[in-house]
Tab-separated table of C-alpha atoms in Angstrom:
chain	number	residue	atom	x	y	z
C	62	MET	CA	-46.682	16.196	42.586
C	63	TYR	CA	-49.696	15.391	44.738
C	64	ILE	CA	-52.474	13.567	42.939
C	65	SER	CA	-55.647	11.881	44.042
C	66	PHE	CA	-57.728	9.183	42.422
C	67	LEU	CA	-60.924	7.320	43.139
C	68	SER	CA	-61.048	3.774	44.416
C	69	GLY	CA	-64.744	3.066	44.239
C	70	ILE	CA	-66.285	6.038	46.025
C	71	LEU	CA	-63.189	6.665	48.154
C	72	LYS	CA	-60.653	9.356	47.311
C	73	LEU	CA	-57.068	8.208	47.852
C	74	GLY	CA	-54.056	10.487	48.058
C	75	GLY	CA	-50.885	9.858	46.137
C	76	SER	CA	-47.630	11.339	44.949
C	77	LEU	CA	-46.238	10.997	41.434
C	78	GLU	CA	-42.608	11.948	40.921
C	79	LEU	CA	-41.015	12.076	37.486
C	80	PRO	CA	-37.289	11.714	36.812
C	81	THR	CA	-35.326	14.705	35.615
C	82	THR	CA	-33.934	12.650	32.731
C	83	LYS	CA	-35.263	13.094	29.207
C	84	LYS	CA	-38.667	11.457	28.851
C	85	PRO	CA	-38.566	8.305	26.719
C	86	LEU	CA	-40.757	8.271	23.601
C	87	ASN	CA	-43.393	6.045	25.281
C	88	GLY	CA	-43.166	7.800	28.635
C	89	TYR	CA	-41.335	6.904	31.820
C	90	PRO	CA	-41.450	3.437	33.314
C	91	VAL	CA	-43.113	3.681	36.721
C	92	ALA	CA	-42.753	1.897	40.044
C	93	ILE	CA	-45.810	1.815	42.291
C	94	LEU	CA	-44.711	1.707	45.926
C	95	LEU	CA	-47.044	0.000	48.418
C	96	HIS	CA	-46.665	0.643	52.136
C	97	GLY	CA	-47.288	-1.653	55.080
C	98	TRP	CA	-50.101	-1.824	57.643
C	99	ASN	CA	-50.885	1.569	59.173
C	100	GLY	CA	-48.149	3.090	56.983
C	101	SER	CA	-48.265	5.865	54.448
C	102	LYS	CA	-47.143	7.007	51.027
C	103	ASP	CA	-44.695	9.267	52.840
C	104	SER	CA	-42.867	6.602	54.842
C	105	LYS	CA	-39.103	6.946	55.131
C	106	ASN	CA	-38.543	3.620	53.329
C	107	ALA	CA	-40.762	4.614	50.390
C	108	LYS	CA	-38.930	7.901	50.006
C	109	ILE	CA	-35.496	6.229	50.033
C	110	VAL	CA	-36.542	3.620	47.452
C	111	GLY	CA	-38.239	6.311	45.379
C	112	GLU	CA	-35.150	8.535	45.298
C	113	SER	CA	-33.034	5.625	44.041
C	114	LEU	CA	-35.518	4.792	41.277
C	115	LEU	CA	-35.784	8.402	40.143
C	116	LYS	CA	-31.994	8.535	39.718
C	117	ILE	CA	-32.140	5.718	37.153
C	118	GLY	CA	-35.020	7.206	35.163
C	119	VAL	CA	-37.999	5.430	36.756
C	120	ALA	CA	-41.048	7.471	37.760
C	121	VAL	CA	-42.374	6.769	41.259
C	122	PHE	CA	-46.001	6.615	42.325
C	123	ARG	CA	-46.776	6.297	46.019
C	124	PHE	CA	-50.267	6.299	47.450
C	125	SER	CA	-51.908	5.656	50.795
C	126	PHE	CA	-54.341	2.758	50.953
C	127	THR	CA	-57.947	3.134	52.119
C	128	GLY	CA	-58.028	4.400	55.713
C	129	HIS	CA	-54.344	5.319	55.793
C	130	ASP	CA	-52.702	8.748	56.050
C	131	GLY	CA	-55.459	11.049	54.847
C	132	SER	CA	-57.009	8.738	52.248
C	133	ASP	CA	-60.762	8.269	52.618
C	134	GLY	CA	-62.161	5.385	54.603
C	135	SER	CA	-61.089	3.885	57.896
C	136	LEU	CA	-58.597	1.229	58.928
C	137	ALA	CA	-61.588	-0.947	59.800
C	138	GLU	CA	-62.523	-0.946	56.084
C	139	PHE	CA	-59.042	-1.969	54.972
C	140	SER	CA	-58.175	-5.538	54.011
C	141	ILE	CA	-55.813	-7.174	51.573
C	142	GLN	CA	-58.655	-7.404	49.056
C	143	ARG	CA	-59.491	-3.706	49.601
C	144	GLY	CA	-55.818	-2.893	49.043
C	145	LEU	CA	-55.858	-4.889	45.810
C	146	ILE	CA	-58.864	-2.858	44.635
C	147	ASP	CA	-57.002	0.349	45.557
C	148	LEU	CA	-53.982	-0.825	43.544
C	149	LYS	CA	-56.124	-1.729	40.519
C	150	ASN	CA	-57.604	1.775	40.556
C	151	ALA	CA	-54.137	3.329	40.905
C	152	ILE	CA	-52.968	1.359	37.861
C	153	GLN	CA	-55.965	2.548	35.837
C	154	ASP	CA	-55.246	6.158	36.825
C	155	LEU	CA	-51.577	5.845	35.848
C	156	LYS	CA	-52.462	4.369	32.452
C	157	LEU	CA	-54.217	7.636	31.591
C	158	ARG	CA	-51.187	9.808	32.318
C	159	PRO	CA	-49.219	10.864	29.208
C	160	ASP	CA	-45.844	10.927	31.008
C	161	ILE	CA	-46.163	7.248	32.003
C	162	ASP	CA	-45.411	4.192	29.865
C	163	ALA	CA	-48.419	1.985	30.643
C	164	GLN	CA	-46.488	-1.046	29.342
C	165	SER	CA	-43.640	-0.534	31.843
C	166	MET	CA	-45.261	-0.604	35.256
C	167	MET	CA	-43.802	-2.388	38.248
C	168	VAL	CA	-44.771	-2.730	41.877
C	169	VAL	CA	-42.708	-2.662	45.077
C	170	GLY	CA	-44.577	-3.750	48.187
C	171	ARG	CA	-43.558	-3.887	51.836
C	172	SER	CA	-45.298	-5.984	54.517
C	173	ILE	CA	-49.017	-6.119	53.705
C	174	GLY	CA	-48.177	-4.076	50.592
C	175	GLY	CA	-45.930	-6.976	49.560
C	176	SER	CA	-48.832	-9.392	49.864
C	177	ILE	CA	-51.015	-7.088	47.781
C	178	ALA	CA	-48.225	-6.780	45.203
C	179	LEU	CA	-47.950	-10.575	44.933
C	180	LEU	CA	-51.692	-10.964	44.389
C	181	ALA	CA	-51.612	-8.211	41.757
C	182	LEU	CA	-48.773	-9.934	39.920
C	183	ALA	CA	-50.670	-13.235	40.045
C	184	GLU	CA	-53.788	-11.579	38.584
C	185	GLY	CA	-51.903	-10.273	35.565
C	186	LEU	CA	-52.718	-6.586	35.894
C	187	GLY	CA	-50.166	-5.563	33.295
C	188	LEU	CA	-47.331	-5.196	35.788
C	189	ARG	CA	-43.929	-6.086	34.299
C	190	CYS	CA	-42.321	-7.137	37.575
C	191	GLY	CA	-42.465	-6.779	41.309
C	192	VAL	CA	-40.324	-6.608	44.417
C	193	LEU	CA	-41.659	-7.973	47.707
C	194	VAL	CA	-40.126	-6.749	50.952
C	195	ALA	CA	-41.130	-8.837	53.986
C	196	PRO	CA	-44.607	-9.722	52.667
C	197	ARG	CA	-47.219	-11.197	54.957
C	198	SER	CA	-46.626	-14.905	54.569
C	199	ASN	CA	-50.006	-16.538	55.166
C	200	PHE	CA	-51.274	-16.369	51.602
C	201	HIS	CA	-54.347	-18.495	52.341
C	202	THR	CA	-55.729	-15.693	54.495
C	203	ALA	CA	-54.310	-13.083	52.131
C	204	LYS	CA	-56.189	-14.481	49.144
C	205	SER	CA	-59.412	-14.685	51.139
C	206	GLY	CA	-59.006	-11.039	52.126
C	207	LEU	CA	-58.769	-11.784	55.827
C	208	TYR	CA	-56.335	-9.703	57.779
C	209	THR	CA	-56.460	-9.103	61.465
C	210	VAL	CA	-54.078	-7.360	63.764
C	211	SER	CA	-53.398	-8.941	67.110
C	212	LYS	CA	-50.508	-9.444	69.476
C	213	ASN	CA	-49.836	-12.776	67.749
C	214	ASN	CA	-49.552	-11.377	64.179
């Protein structure tokens, strides 16, 4: 189902899919899927990973970061720190949903989404675990929020 949530004053678009299995007493565990630079919640990779998770009883939440794929803002406003803020707001939104087990959240991040996932795990945002797929590897610039796109990146 399509859902939106606020990240500051920006409205971000997302998709929450629930498994067809019987809902556990505390709600479904959920995986938050984070896309790469200039990607989207609807990327082919996110859909493939999401389908696999749904089959084993894990809810899937995908959203598009600030400035990506119909979410408010522009790519010029996006940074790793902005993405971390977007993720924090997504987590807060999910915690309010009765079908979701707020104690069983995980994150799967690809590329810049992997860097954001790693920072989120390090901050202790209540995520149980994470999977990083080809994260940006310069964590000094990642932590500072710097991210530029050039022919050399």
